[in-house]
Coordinates of C-alpha atoms in Angstrom, one line a residue:
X1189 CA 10.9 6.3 -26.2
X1190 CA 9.2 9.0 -28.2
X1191 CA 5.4 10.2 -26.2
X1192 CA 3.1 8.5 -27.7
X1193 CA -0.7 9.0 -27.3
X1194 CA -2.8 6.9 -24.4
X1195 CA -5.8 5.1 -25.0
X1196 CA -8.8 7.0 -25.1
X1197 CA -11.2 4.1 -25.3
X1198 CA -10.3 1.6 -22.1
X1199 CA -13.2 -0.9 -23.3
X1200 CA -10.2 -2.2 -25.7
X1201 CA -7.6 -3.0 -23.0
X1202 CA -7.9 -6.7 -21.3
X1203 CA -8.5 -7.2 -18.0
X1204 CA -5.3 -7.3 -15.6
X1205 CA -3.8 -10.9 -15.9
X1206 CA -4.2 -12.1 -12.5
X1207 CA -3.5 -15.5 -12.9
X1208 CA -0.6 -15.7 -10.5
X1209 CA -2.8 -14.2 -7.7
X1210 CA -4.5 -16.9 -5.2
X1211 CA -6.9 -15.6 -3.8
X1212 CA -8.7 -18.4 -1.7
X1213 CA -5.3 -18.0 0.4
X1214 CA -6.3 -14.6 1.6
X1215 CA -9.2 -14.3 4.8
X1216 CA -10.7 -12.1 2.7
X1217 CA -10.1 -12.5 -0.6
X1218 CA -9.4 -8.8 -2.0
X1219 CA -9.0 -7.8 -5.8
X1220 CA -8.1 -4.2 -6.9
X1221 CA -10.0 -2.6 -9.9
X1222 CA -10.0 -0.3 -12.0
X1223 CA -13.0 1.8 -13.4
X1224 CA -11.2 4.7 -15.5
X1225 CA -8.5 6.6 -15.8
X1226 CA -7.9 10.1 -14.8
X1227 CA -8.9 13.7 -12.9
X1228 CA -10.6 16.7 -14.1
X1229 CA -9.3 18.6 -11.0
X1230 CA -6.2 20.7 -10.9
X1231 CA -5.1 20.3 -7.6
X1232 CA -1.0 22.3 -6.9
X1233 CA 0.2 18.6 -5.6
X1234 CA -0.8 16.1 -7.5
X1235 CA 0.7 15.1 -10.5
X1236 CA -2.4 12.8 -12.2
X1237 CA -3.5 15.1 -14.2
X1238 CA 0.2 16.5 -15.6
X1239 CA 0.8 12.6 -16.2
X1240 CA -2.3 11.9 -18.2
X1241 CA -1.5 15.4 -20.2
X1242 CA 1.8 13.8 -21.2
X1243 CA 0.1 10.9 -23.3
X1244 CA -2.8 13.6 -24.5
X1245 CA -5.5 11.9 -22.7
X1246 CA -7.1 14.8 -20.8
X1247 CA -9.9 14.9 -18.4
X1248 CA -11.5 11.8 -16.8
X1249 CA -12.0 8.3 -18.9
X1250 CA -14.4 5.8 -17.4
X1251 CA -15.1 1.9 -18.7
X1252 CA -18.4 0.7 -20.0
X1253 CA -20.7 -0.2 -16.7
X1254 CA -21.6 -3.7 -18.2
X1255 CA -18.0 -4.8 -18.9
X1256 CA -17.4 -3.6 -15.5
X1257 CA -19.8 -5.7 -13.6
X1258 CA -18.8 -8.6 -16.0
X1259 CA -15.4 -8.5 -14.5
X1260 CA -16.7 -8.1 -10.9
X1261 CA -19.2 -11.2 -11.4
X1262 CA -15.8 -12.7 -12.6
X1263 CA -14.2 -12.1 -9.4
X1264 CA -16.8 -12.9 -7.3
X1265 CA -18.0 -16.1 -9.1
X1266 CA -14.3 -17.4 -10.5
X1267 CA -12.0 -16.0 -8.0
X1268 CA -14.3 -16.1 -4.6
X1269 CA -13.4 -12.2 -4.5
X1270 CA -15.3 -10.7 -1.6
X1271 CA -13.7 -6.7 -1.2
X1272 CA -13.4 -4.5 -4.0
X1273 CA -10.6 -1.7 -4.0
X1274 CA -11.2 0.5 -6.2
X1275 CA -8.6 2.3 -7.5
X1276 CA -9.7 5.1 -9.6
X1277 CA -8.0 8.6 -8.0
X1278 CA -11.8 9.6 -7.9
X1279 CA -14.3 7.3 -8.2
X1280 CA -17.0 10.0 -8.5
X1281 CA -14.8 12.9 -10.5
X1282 CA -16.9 14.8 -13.3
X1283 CA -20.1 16.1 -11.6
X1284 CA -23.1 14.1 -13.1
X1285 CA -21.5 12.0 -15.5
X1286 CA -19.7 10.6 -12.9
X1287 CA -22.3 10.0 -10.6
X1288 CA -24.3 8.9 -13.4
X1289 CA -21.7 6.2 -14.4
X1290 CA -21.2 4.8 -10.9
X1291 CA -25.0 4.6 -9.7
X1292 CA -25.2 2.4 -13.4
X1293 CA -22.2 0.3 -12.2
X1294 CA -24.2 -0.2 -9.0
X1295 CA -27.7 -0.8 -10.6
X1296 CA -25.8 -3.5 -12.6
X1297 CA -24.5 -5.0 -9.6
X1298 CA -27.9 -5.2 -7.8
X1299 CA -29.5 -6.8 -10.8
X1300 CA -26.9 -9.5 -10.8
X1301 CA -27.2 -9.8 -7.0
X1302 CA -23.8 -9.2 -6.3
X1303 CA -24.3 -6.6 -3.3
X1304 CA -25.0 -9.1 -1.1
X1305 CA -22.5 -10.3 -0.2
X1306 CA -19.7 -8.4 -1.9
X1307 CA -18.6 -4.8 -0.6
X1308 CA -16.6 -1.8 -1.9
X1309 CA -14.1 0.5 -1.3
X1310 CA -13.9 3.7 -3.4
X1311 CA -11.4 7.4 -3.2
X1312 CA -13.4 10.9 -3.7
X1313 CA -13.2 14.4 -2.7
X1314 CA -15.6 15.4 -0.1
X1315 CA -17.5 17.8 -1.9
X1316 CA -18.8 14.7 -4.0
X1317 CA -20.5 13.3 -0.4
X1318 CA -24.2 13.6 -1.0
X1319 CA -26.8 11.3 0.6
X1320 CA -28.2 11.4 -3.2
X1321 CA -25.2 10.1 -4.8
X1322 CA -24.3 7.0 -2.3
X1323 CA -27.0 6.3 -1.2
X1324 CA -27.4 4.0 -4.5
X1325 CA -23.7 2.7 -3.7
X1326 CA -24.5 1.7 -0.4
X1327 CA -27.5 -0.7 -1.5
X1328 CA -24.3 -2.3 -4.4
X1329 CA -22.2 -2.6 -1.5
X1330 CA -20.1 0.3 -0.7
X1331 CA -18.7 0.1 2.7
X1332 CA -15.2 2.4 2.5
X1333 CA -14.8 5.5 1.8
X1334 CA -10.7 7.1 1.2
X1335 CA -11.5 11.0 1.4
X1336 CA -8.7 13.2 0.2
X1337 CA -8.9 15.9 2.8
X1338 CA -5.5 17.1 2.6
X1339 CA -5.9 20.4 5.2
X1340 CA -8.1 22.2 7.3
X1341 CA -6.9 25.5 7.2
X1342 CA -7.7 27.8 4.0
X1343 CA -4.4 29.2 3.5
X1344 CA -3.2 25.3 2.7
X1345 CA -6.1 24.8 0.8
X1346 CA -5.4 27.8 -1.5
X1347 CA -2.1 27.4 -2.0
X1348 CA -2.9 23.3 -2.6
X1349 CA -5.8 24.7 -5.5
X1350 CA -8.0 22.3 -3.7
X1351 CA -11.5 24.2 -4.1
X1352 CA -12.9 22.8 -0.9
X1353 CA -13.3 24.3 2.8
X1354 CA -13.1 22.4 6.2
X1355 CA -16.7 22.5 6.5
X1356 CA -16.7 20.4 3.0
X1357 CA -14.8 17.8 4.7
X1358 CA -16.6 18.3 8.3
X1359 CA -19.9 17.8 6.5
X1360 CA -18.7 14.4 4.5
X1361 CA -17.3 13.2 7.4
X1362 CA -20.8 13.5 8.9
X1363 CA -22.8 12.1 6.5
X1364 CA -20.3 9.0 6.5
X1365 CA -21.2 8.4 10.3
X1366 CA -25.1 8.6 9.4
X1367 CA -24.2 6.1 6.4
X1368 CA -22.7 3.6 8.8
X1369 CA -19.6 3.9 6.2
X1370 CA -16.1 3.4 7.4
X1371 CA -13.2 6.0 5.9
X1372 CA -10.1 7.5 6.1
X1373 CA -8.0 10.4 4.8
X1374 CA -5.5 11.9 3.4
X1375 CA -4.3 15.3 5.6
X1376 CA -1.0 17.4 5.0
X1377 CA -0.2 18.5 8.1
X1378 CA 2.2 21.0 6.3
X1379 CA 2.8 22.6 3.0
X1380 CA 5.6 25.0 1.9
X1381 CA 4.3 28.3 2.9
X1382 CA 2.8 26.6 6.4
X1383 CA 3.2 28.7 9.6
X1384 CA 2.1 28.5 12.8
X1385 CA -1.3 29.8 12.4
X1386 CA -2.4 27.2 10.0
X1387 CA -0.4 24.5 11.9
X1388 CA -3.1 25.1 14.4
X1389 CA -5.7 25.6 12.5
X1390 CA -4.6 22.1 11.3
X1391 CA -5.0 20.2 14.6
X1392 CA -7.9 21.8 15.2
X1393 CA -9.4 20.7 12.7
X1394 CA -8.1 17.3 13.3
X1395 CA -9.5 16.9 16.7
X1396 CA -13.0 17.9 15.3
X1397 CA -13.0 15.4 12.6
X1398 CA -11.7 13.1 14.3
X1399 CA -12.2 13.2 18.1
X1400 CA -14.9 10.6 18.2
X1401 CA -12.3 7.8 16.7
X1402 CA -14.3 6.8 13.5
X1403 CA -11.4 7.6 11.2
X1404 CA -7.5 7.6 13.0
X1405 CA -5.3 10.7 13.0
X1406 CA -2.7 10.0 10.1
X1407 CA -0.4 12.7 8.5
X1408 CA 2.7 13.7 6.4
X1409 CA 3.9 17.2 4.8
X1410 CA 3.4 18.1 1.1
X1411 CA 6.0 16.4 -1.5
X1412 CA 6.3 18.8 -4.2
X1413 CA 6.1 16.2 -7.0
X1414 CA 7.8 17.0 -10.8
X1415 CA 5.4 18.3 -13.2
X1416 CA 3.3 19.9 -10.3
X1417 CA 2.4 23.5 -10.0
X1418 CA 3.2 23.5 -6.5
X1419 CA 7.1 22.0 -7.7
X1420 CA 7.4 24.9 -9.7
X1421 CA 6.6 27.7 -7.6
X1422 CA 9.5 26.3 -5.2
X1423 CA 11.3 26.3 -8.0
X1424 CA 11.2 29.9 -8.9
X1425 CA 11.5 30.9 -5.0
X1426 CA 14.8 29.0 -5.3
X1427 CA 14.1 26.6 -2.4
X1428 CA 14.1 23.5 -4.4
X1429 CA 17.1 22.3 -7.1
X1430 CA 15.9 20.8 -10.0
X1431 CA 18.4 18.5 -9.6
X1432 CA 17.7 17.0 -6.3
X1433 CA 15.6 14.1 -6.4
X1434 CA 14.6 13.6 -3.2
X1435 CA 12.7 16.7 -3.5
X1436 CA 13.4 18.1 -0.3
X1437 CA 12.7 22.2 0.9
X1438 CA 12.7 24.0 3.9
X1439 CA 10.0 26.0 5.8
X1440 CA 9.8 29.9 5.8
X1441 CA 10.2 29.5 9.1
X1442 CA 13.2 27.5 10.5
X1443 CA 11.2 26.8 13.6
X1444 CA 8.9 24.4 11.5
X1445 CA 12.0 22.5 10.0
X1446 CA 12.7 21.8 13.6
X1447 CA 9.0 20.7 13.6
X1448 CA 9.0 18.3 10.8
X1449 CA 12.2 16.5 11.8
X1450 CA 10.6 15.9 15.0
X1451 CA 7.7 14.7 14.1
X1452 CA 9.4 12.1 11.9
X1453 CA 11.4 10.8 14.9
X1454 CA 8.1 11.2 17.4
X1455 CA 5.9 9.4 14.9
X1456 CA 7.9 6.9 13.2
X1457 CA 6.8 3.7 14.4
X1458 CA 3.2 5.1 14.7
X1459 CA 3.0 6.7 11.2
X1460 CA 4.8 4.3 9.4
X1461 CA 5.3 0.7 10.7
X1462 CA 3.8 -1.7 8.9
X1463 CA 3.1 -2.7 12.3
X1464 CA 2.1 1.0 13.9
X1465 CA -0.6 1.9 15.6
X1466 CA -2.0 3.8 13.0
X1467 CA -2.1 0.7 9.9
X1468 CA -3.4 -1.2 12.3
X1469 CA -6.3 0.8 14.1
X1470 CA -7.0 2.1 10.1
X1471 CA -7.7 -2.1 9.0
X1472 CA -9.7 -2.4 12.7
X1473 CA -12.1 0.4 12.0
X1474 CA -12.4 -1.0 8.8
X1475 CA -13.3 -4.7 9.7
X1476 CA -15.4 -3.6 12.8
X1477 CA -17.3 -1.4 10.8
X1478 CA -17.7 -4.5 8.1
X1479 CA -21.5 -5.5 7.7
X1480 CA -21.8 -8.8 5.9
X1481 CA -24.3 -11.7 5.8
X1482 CA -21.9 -13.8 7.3
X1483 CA -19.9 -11.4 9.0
X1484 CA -22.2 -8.6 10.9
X1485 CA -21.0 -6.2 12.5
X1486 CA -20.6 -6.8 16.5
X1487 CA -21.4 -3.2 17.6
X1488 CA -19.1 -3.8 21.2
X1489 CA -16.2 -4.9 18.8
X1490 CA -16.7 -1.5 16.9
X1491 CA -17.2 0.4 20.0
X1492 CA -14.3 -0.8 21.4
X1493 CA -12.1 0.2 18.5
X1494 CA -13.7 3.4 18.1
X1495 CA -12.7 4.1 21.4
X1496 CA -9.1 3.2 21.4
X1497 CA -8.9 5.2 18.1
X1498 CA -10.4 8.2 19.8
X1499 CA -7.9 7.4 22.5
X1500 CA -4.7 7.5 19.9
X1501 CA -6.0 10.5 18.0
X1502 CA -6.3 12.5 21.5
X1503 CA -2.9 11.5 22.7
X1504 CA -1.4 12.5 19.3
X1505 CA -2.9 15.9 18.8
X1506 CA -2.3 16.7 22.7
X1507 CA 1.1 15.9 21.8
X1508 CA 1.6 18.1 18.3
X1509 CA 0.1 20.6 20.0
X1510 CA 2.3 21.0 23.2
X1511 CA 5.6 21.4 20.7
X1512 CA 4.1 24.0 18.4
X1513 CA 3.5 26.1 21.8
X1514 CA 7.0 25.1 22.9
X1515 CA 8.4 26.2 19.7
X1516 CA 6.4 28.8 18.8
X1517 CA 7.5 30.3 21.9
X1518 CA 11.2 29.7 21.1
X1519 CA 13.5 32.1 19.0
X1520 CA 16.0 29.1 18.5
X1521 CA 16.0 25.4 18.5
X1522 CA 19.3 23.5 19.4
X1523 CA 19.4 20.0 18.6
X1524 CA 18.7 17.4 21.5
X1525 CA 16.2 20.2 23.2
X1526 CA 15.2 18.8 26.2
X1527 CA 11.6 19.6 26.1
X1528 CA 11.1 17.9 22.5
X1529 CA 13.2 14.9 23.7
X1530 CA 11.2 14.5 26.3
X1531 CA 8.1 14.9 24.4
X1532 CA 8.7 12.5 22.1
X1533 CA 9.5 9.8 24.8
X1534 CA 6.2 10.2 26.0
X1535 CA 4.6 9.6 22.7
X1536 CA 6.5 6.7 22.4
X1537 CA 5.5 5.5 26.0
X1538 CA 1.8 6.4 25.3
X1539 CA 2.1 4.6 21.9
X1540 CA 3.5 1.4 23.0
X1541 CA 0.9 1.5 25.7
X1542 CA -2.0 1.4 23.2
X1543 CA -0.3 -1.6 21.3
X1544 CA -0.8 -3.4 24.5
X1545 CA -4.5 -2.7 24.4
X1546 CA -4.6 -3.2 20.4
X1547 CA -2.9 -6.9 21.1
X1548 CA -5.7 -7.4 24.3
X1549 CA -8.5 -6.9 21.6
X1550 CA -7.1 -8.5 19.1
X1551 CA -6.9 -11.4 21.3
X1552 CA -10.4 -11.3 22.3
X1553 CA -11.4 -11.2 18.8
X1554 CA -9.1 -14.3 16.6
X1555 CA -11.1 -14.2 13.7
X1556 CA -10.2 -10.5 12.9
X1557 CA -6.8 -11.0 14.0
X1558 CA -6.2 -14.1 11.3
X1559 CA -8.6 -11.5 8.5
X1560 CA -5.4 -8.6 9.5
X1561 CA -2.6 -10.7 8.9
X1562 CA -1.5 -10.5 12.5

């Protein structure tokens, strides 16, 4: 069909028919929602803002606070909803207006005394942390925070237009701690122009962020998605066809392709199992970090997970590191190397190990086990 403009004004769309949705099935009943539309940042990688271009809607587009709230006291009231998942791409995206926009959604919720025993789960960059701005959100219920971190080294960060430094994203992941806040992250391990350096610069940056286990060490390299900046710089190197749509390049250095496809073996089942290690210490540290009036937090329960997260992320990055030295040090790698074979068995070994101790815990604790879906 021809493009044809979006809706600028989302007060005149319904609310999302979720009549087929039963919700007093689930532990904890959870309803996505949606507060407006769009990103005012130009990030290399992402696509949002291309997309929303296409349909001449530019710039961020947010709902009226009160018909907002109306549709949470729906959910909570009607539908026995207890998590919201907010699913804006940035929750907190246009500086003041922004801010100004969510700390009314939360003032609305407080007067209707749905914080108490409702809580939220929003995505923002981590220059928008400020003890200022959620503060406000915390009293309305926010419990979860998504941060889009992306990299730690300020080579990726450039070429990913990102605006941000690790110490942005070392300083929000601070004040989250001292908010008693749960999160998790995106992180691009790689990018197209990686290299060594900023592969190490990477988990470095990984083990400071992370090394005390309140968020788990998760990662992927960059997909240069159509429409993107980033997709048509490889484009004019010549490293990507137009035509292939699995969007797949190489590194500058062959040594990192080696890399990748090792890590994709080495971290399969820990990556990307619905039943990994890393889904399922992300939903632990999020219920163990869950304060509500009838579920408080047991602070041994959240130890304990902290613990075996810190445990998974050290293992991890021990492990990424030991084959960048190997490779680094290498001029060639020939498939079924010995040394990456047999680090990969010992991630596997290590992995399966902390499953063991997941399922121990797990057991220990039935009620979060049946709120999982284990």
């Amino acid at each position: 069909t021809v493009p044809r403009p979006g809706r600028l004004n989302l007060d005149e769309l319904p609310w999302p028919d979720r009549d087929d949705i039963n919700y007093s099935i689930q532990p904890l009943p959870m309803a996505s929602i949606i507060g407006g539309r769009g990103c005012p940042y130009r990030c290399s990688f992402c696509s949002i803002i291309n997309f929303y271009e296409g349909n001449q809607t530019h710039g961020r587009r947010r709902r009226d606070p009160i018909k907002i709230v109306n549709e949470i006291e729906y959910l909570r009231h009607e539908r026995g909803v207890r998590i919201l998942l907010w699913q804006d791409d940035d929750f907190l995206a246009s500086g003041s207006r922004g801010i100004d926009w969510s700390h009314a959604i939360a003032e609305e919720c407080i007067r209707r005394g749905l914080h108490h025993d409702m809580r939220w789960k929003i995505s923002c960059r981590s220059d928008e942390i400020r003890p200022d701005v959620l503060e406000p959100l915390v009293e309305a219920g926010l419990a979860h925070v998504y941060l889009g971190v992306e990299s730690g080294d300020p080579i990726n960060l450039a070429n990913m237009n990102k605006m941000e430094t690790a110490e942005d994203h070392l300083r929000a992941g601070e004040l989250l701690r001292q908010l008693n806040l749960s999160f998790d992250f995106g992180f691009m391990l790689l990018e197209p122009w990686s290299n060594f350096s900023t592969l190490r610069n990477n988990i470095t940056f990984l083990r400071i962020f992370t090394g005390d286990g309140a968020a788990v060490v998760g990662f992927v390299r960059l997909l240069p998605y159509v429409g993107t900046s980033i997709h048509q710089r490889l484009v004019e190197e010549r490293r990507l066809s137009p035509h292939d749509i699995d969007a797949d390049y190489t590194f500058l250095d062959s040594r990192l392709d080696a890399f990748y496809n090792w890590v994709l073996t080495t971290f399969h089942e820990r990556n990307h199992s619905p039943n990994g290690t890393f889904l399922l210490l992300r939903l632990l540290l999020f219920e163990s970090n869950l304060d509500m009036p009838d579920m408080p937090v047991d602070p041994v329960l959240r130890g304990f997970v902290r613990r075996l997260t810190a445990v998974s992320n050290q293992i991890t990055l021990d492990i990424l590191e030991n084959a960048t030295d190997y490779l680094e040090s290498v001029e060639e790698v020939h498939e079924n190397d010995p040394v990456l074979e047999s680090l990969t068995q010992h991630a596997i070994t290590q992995d399966h190990q902390l499953r063991r101790d997941i399922g121990a815990l797990l057991n220990t604790y039935p009620g979060i086990q049946h709120r999982i879906h284990l």
